[in-house]
Each structure stands twice: as structure tokens, then as C-alpha cells.
Coordinates of C-alpha atoms in Angstrom, one line a residue:
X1 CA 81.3 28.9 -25.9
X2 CA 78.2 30.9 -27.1
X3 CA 74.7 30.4 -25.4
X4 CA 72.1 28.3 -27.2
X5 CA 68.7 29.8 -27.6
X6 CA 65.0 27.3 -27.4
X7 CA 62.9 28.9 -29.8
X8 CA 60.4 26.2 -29.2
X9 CA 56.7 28.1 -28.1
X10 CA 55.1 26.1 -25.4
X11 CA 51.6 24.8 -26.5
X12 CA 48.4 25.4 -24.4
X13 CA 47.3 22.8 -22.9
X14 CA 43.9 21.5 -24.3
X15 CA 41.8 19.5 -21.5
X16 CA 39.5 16.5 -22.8
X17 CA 36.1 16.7 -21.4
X18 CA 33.5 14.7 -21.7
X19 CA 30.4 16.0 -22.8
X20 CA 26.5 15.5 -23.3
X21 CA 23.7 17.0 -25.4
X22 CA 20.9 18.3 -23.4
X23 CA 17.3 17.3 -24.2
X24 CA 13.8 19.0 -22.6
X25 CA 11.8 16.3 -21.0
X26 CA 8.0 16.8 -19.5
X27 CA 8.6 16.4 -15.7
X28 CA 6.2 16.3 -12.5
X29 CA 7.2 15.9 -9.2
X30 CA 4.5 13.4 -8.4
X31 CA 6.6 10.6 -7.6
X32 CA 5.0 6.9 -9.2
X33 CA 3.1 4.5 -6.2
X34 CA 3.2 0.8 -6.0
X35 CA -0.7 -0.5 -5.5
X36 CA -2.3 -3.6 -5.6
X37 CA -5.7 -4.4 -7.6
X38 CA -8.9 -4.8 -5.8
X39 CA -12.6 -5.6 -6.1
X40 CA -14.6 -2.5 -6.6
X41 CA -16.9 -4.0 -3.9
X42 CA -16.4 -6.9 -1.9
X43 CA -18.8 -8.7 0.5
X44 CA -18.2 -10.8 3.5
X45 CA -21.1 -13.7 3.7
X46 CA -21.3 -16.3 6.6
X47 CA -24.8 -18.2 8.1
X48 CA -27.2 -16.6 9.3
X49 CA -27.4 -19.2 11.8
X50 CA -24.7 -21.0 14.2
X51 CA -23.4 -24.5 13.2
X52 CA -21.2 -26.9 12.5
X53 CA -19.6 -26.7 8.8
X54 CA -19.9 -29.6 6.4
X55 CA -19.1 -28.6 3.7
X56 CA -17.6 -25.4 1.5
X57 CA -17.7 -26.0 -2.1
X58 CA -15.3 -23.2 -3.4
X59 CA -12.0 -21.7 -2.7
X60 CA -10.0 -19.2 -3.1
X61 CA -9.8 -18.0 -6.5
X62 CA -13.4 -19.7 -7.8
X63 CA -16.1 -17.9 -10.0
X64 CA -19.2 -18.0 -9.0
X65 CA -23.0 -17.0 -10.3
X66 CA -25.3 -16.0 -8.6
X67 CA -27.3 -18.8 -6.4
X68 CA -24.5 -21.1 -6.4
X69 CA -23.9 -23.2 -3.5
X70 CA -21.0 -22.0 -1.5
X71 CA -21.1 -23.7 1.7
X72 CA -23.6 -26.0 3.8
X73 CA -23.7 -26.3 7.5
X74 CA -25.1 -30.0 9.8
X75 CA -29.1 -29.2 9.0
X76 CA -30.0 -32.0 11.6
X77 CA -31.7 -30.1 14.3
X78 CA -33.6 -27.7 11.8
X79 CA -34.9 -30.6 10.0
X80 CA -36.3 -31.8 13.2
X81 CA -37.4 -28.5 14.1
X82 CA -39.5 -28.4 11.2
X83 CA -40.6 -32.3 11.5
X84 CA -41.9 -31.3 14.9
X85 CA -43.9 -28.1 13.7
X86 CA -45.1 -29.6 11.2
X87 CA -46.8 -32.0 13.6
X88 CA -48.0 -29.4 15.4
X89 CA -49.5 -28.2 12.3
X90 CA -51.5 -30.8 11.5
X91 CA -52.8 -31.0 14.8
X92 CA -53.9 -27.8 15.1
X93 CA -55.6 -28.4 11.7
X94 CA -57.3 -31.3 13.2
X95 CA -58.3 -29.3 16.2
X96 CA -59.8 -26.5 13.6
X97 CA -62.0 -29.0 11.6
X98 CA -63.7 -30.0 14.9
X99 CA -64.2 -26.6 16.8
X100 CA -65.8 -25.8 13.1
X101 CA -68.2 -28.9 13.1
X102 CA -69.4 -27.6 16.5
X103 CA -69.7 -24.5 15.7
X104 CA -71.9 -25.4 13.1
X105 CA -74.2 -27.7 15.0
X106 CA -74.7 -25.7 17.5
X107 CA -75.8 -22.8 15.4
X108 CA -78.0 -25.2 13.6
X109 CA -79.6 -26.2 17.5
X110 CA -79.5 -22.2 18.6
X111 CA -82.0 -21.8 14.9
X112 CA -84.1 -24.4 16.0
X113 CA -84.5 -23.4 19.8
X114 CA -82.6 -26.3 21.1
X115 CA -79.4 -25.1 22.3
X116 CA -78.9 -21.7 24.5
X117 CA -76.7 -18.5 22.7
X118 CA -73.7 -19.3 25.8
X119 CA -72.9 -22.5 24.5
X120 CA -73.5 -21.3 20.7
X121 CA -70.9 -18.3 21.9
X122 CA -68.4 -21.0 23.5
X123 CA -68.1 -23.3 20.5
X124 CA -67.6 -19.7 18.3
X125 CA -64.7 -19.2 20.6
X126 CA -63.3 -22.2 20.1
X127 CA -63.5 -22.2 16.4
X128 CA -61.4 -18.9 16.4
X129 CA -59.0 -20.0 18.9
X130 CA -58.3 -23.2 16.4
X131 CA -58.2 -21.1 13.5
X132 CA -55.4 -19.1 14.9
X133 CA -53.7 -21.6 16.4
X134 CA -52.8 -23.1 12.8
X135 CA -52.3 -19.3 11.4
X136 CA -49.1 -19.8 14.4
X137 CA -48.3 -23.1 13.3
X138 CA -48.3 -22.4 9.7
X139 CA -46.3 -19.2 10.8
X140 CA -43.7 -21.5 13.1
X141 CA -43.3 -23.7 10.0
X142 CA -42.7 -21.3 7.7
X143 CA -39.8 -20.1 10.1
X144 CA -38.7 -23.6 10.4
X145 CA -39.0 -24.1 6.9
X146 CA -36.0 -20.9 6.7
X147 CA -34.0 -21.8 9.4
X148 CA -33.5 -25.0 7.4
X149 CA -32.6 -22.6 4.2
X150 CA -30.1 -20.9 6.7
X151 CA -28.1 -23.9 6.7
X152 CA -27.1 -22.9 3.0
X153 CA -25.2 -20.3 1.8
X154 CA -25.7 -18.9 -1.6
X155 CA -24.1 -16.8 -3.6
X156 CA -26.2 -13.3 -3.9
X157 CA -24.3 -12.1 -6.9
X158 CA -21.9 -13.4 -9.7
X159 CA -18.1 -13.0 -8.4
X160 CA -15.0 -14.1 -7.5
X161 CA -14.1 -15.8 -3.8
X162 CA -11.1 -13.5 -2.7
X163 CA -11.0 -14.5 1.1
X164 CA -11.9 -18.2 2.9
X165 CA -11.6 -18.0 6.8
X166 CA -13.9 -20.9 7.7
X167 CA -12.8 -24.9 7.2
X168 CA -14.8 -27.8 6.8
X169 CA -15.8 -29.2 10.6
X170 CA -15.8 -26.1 12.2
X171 CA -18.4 -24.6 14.0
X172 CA -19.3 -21.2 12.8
X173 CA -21.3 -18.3 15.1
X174 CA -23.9 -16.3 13.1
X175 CA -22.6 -13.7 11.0
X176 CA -19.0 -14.8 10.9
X177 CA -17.5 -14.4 7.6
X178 CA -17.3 -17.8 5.6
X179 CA -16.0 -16.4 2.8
X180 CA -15.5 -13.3 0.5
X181 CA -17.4 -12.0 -2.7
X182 CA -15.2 -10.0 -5.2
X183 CA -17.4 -8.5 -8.0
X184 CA -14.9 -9.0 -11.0
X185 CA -17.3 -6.5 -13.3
X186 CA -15.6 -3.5 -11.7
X187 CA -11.9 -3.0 -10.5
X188 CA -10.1 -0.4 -8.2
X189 CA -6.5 0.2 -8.0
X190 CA -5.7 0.6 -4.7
X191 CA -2.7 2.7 -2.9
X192 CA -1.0 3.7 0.2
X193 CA 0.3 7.6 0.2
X194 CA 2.0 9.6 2.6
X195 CA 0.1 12.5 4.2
X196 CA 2.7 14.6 1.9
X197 CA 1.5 12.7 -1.0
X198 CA -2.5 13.4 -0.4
X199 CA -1.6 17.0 0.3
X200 CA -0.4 17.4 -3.1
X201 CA -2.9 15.0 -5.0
X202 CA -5.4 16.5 -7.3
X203 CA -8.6 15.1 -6.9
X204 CA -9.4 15.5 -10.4
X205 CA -6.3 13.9 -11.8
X206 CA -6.2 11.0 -14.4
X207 CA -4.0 8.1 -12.9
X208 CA -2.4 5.9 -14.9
X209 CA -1.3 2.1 -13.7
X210 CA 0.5 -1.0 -15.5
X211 CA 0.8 -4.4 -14.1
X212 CA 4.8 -4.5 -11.9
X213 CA 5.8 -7.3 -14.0
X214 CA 4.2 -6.2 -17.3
X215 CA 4.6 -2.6 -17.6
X216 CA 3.0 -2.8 -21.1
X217 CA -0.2 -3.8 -19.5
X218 CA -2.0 -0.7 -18.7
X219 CA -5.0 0.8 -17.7
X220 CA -6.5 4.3 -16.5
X221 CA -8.7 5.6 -13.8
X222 CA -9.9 8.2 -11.5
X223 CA -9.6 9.0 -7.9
X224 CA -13.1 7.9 -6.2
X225 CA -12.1 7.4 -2.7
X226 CA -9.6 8.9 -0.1
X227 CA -9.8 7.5 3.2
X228 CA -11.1 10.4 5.8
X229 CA -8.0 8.7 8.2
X230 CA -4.8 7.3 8.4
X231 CA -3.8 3.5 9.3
X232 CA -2.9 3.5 12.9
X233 CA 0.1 1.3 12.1
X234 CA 1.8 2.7 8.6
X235 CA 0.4 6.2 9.0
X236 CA -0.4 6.2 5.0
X237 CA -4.0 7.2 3.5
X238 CA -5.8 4.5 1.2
X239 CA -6.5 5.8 -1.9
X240 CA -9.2 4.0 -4.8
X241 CA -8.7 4.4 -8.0
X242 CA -11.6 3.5 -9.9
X243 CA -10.5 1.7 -13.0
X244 CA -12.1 2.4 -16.8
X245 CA -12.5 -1.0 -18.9
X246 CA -9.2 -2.9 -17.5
X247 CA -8.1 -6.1 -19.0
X248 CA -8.5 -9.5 -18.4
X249 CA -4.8 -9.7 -17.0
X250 CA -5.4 -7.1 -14.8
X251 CA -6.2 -9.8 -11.6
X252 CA -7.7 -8.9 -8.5
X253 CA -4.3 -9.0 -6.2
X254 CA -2.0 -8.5 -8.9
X255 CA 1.0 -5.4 -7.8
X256 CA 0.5 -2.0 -10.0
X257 CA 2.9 0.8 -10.6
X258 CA 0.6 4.3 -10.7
X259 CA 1.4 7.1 -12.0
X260 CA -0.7 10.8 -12.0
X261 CA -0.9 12.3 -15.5
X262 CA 0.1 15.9 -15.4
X263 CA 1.0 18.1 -18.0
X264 CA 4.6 18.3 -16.6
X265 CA 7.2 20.8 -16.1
X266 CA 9.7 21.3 -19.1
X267 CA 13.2 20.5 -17.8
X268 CA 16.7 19.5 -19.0
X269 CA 17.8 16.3 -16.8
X270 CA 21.7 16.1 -16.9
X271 CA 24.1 13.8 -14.6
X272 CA 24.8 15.0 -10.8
X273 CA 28.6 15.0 -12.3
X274 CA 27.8 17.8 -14.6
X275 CA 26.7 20.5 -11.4
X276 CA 29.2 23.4 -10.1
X277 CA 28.5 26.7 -8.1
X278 CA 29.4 29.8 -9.3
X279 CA 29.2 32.4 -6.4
X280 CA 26.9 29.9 -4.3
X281 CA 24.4 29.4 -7.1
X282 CA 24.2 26.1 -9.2
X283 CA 26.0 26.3 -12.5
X284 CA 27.2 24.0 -15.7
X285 CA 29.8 24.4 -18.0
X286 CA 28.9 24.7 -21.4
X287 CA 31.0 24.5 -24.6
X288 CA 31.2 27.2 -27.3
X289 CA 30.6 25.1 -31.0
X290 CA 32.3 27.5 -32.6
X291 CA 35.7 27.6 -31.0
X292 CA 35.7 24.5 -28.6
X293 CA 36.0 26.8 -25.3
X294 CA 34.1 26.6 -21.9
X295 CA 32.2 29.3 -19.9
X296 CA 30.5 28.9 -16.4
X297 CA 26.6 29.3 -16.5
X298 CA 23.9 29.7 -13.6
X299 CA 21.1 27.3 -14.0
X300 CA 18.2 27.1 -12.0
X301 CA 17.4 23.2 -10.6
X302 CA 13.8 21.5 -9.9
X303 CA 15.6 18.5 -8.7
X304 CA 19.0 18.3 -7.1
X305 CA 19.5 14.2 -6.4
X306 CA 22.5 12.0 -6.0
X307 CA 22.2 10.9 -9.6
X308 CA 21.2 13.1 -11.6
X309 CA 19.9 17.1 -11.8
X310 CA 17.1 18.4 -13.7
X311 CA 17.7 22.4 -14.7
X312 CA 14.5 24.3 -14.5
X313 CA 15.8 27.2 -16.9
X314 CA 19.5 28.5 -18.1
X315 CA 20.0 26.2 -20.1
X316 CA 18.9 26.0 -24.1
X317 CA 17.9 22.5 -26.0
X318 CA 21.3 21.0 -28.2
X319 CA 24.0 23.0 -25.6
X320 CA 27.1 20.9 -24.7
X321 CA 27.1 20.6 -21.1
X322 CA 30.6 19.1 -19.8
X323 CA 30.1 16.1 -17.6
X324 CA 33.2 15.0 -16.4
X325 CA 36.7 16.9 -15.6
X326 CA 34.6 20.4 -14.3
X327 CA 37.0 20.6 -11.2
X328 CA 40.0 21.6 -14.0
X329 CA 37.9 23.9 -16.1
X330 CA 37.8 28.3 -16.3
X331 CA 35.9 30.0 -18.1
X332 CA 38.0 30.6 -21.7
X333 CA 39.4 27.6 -21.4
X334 CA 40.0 25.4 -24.9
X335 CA 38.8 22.0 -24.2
X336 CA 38.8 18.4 -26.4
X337 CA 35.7 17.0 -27.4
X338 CA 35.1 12.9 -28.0
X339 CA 35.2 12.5 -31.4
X340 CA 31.3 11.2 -31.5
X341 CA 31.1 14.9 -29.6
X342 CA 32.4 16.6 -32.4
X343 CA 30.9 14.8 -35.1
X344 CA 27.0 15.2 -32.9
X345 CA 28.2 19.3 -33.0
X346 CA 29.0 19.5 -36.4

């Protein structure tokens, strides 16, 4: 029996790989902030007076102009206040018309040599002492007369109520907050940073914000306020960003995403999948167009997350960078390309 000879050459084995174009991108690492919109100035108003509430005209949410009514408090006991000095008034007046008509008679009787200077003196007294008793009455009213405006409170500019902390039947202490004035003329974006965050902030920056649920509703603005300390609770710094010409759907409340504009780092963001070390540096595959093989590159990274990497430098724009099946690559290697791969390298 004679031998049989295989003549058949074993083929190289070429590996599929899956593949992607890379692209530059601008890139900061300035990470976007969730914020809220607020009133560019806001003011707390409440009675100047103590009382009992009868009656609060807005809520929250109502435009106002300046003057408007907001709220009115039981003006009972100020009206009679001011019924009583008025009283007092017009008895003091009474008072002044007499000690006037003796003080003239009795200069008429001292001319004539019929009265003695004392008693001219005493009824000159007495004049003066009824003439400033109704300057203090007039003065008491006139104090009665504002208590009794007191029991009103008016709106001191146009606005927006953004805050209502008093009901109707409760009794109020002076000063106590009522409600809350939002001027709607100017708006502030408003955020919470870390103390990592403010570190790195530029105070000059532009910022950039668009409503959470309607990114294409945007607006721009610059920093005007960083709080000198951080809340005791969430250990974050408030930061007001003063809006330029927002629009009308920008509401006071409303969520924001920020962003700070910066002219960016030029990077080459490619999937977490696609990273490999070559002598403990980071490194990608990358496919030669010409004859479909592989070699190992070092890249450097300016961000290394879970999902994705974003290589610094190393790597050119239009490379083929494999993706998927690295683990089963060296560097010489032939490898398969997707056909839409090979038709995007041709």
C-alpha cells in the first residue's frame, strides 16, 4: 500500500472585528448642573403692625402692579384710635380759639391801663400751651391716620407673588412675612456646586441653560453671585447666574440644565470596549486600510469612564479603531471588516 500525501495548505485564520471611525469632538471637563430659575430680587412684605388677617387678595403665582392691594388686616381698633384723637383734636382746637380771645382782651385792657402785665403774661401762656396742644393732636392724628394705612398692604413694585405663609383669620406679628414679591423684569439661574466645582469655575465664564423638559429653550448668562459659605446641610455653594433677555417660558421655579461655555479640549471619544494596555500604558488597536491588518497603539486618555474613553492624543481623525474582539488580536494580525466598514474605508 503506498502513503497518501495532503497537499492541502492550511489557511490563516482571518478574525472579524468590529470596528469604528474616530471623530474629534470639543470637550471640557466641566460637568453640566441642574438649577432652578429664580427672581433676580425677591422681597418678603408683612404689616407693619400686629393683627388679625381678613383678607389676602392674591396667591401664589398672581401678577401684581405696583399699589395693588395684597392683603388687609381687622382695622377696628385703629379706626377708633383715630375717632378718639380726632376728638381730642377738636378739643384742643376749641381750647386754642379761647386762650386766643383772652389773649387778646387782655392785651387790649393792658393798652388801656386796665389789666396788670401778670395776668396779660398768664393768658399769653395759655394761648401757647393751646396752640401746641393741637400741633400734638394734629401730630397724634396724623399717626392714627397711618396706623390705619398699616392695616393694608400694598404692593411697592410690579411682580410676581412667589411665596404665601399667612392665611386668612390668622393673626399676624409685625414684620412677619405675608407674602413674597418676585420681580419678573430680571431672572437668575440658580445652582448648587460642590466645593470641587467652585474651585474650578471661572468667574468670567459665559453659562449657558435650557429649560429640563425643553432643552431647545435656552438662554445665557453670567456668574454674579457666589455664596462666601456653604449650606450647613448639603455642603454645596449657591451660585447666581444672572440671566440676559430670557424668554417668556423661562418661569420663575422652572428646573434648568447649565452648562459653562469653554473653548474645549479636542478629543476622540471611542467605547470603553475599544481600551487595551500595552506595557501598562493605555492603548487601541487600529487597522491598516491598505492591507486589513492590526497594530497596538499608545494613546493618551482625558477621560477613562465605564462607558466610554476619550483619547487626548495618539490617535489621528478617520483611523479604524477595533471595538470588539481586542482580547484575540496581535499586532500583524489580518482581520475582517463589516462590510459597511469596508465600504466607509474605501
Amino acid at each position: 500500500m503506498t502513503g497518501c500525501k495532503d497537499d492541502t495548505v492550511a489557511e490563516v485564520e482571518i478574525r472579524p472585528v468590529r470596528t469604528v471611525v474616530t471623530q474629534t469632538e470639543a470637550w471640557n471637563d466641566f460637568p453640566s448642573q441642574v438649577g432652578e430659575i429664580r427672581s433676580h430680587a425677591e422681597t418678603d412684605l408683612g404689616f407693619k403692625i400686629a393683627g388679625k388677617l381678613i383678607e389676602r387678595s392674591v396667591d401664589l403665582g398672581t401678577v401684581v402692579h405696583k399699589g395693588d392691594i395684597l392683603a388687609r388686616l381687622d382695622e377696628q381698633d385703629e379706626r377708633n384710635q383715630k375717632a378718639a384723637v380726632a376728638a381730642d383734636l377738636a378739643s384742643a382746637k376749641a381750647t386754642l380759639v379761647q386762650a386766643e380771645a383772652d389773649e387778646h382782651r387782655q392785651f387790649q385792657l393792658l393798652s388801656s391801663g386796665w389789666s396788670t402785665q401778670s395776668k396779660y403774661d398768664s393768658a399769653l401762656k395759655a394761648r401757647d400751651a393751646a396752640r401746641a396742644a393741637v400741633h400734638a393732636a394734629e401730630a397724634k392724628l396724623r399717626q392714627a391716620e397711618d396706623q390705619l394705612d398699616y392695616t393694608v398692604l400694598r404692593a411697592p413694585e410690579d411682580g410676581a407673588i412667589s411665596a404665601v405663609s399667612a392665611e386668612v383669620g390668622q393673626v399676624v406679628s409685625a414684620g412677619q412675612m405675608v407674602v413674597r414679591l418676585s420681580d419678573q423684569n430680571r431672572k437668575d439661574a440658580v445652582f448648587a456646586l460642590a466645593e470641587s466645582a467652585v474651585l474650578r469655575l471661572p468667574p468670567d465664564a459665559d453659562i449657558e441653560v435650557h429649560l429640563l423638559d425643553a432643552p431647545e429653550i435656552t438662554a445665557t448668562g453670567k456668574i454674579e453671585h457666589i455664596a462666601p459659605d456653604a449650606d450647613p446641610l448639603t455642603r454645596t455653594y449657591t451660585i447666581k447666574v444672572g440671566l440676559v433677555n430670557p424668554p417668556e417660558a423661562m418661569r420663575l421655579g422652572m428646573s434648568i440644565v447649565g452648562r459653562v461655555r469653554l473653548s474645549g479640549q479636542e478629543v476622540i471619544p471611542l467605547p470603553a470596549s475599544a481600551l487595551f494596555e500595552k506595557e501598562g500604558k493605555p492603548a487601541v488597536w487600529v487597522v491598516d486600510p491598505n492591507n486589513s491588518t492590526v497594530d497596538l497603539v499608545n494613546v493618551e486618555l482625558a477621560l477613562n469612564d465605564p462607558d466610554r474613553i476619550l483619547v487626548a492624543s495618539g490617535l489621528n481623525e478617520g483611523t479604524q479603531v477595533v471595538t470588539a474582539g481586542i482580547q484575540r488580536l496581535w499586532p500583524g494580525l489580518e482581520v475582517r471588516l463589516p462590510a459597511s466598514a469596508q465600504a466607509g474605508a474605501r
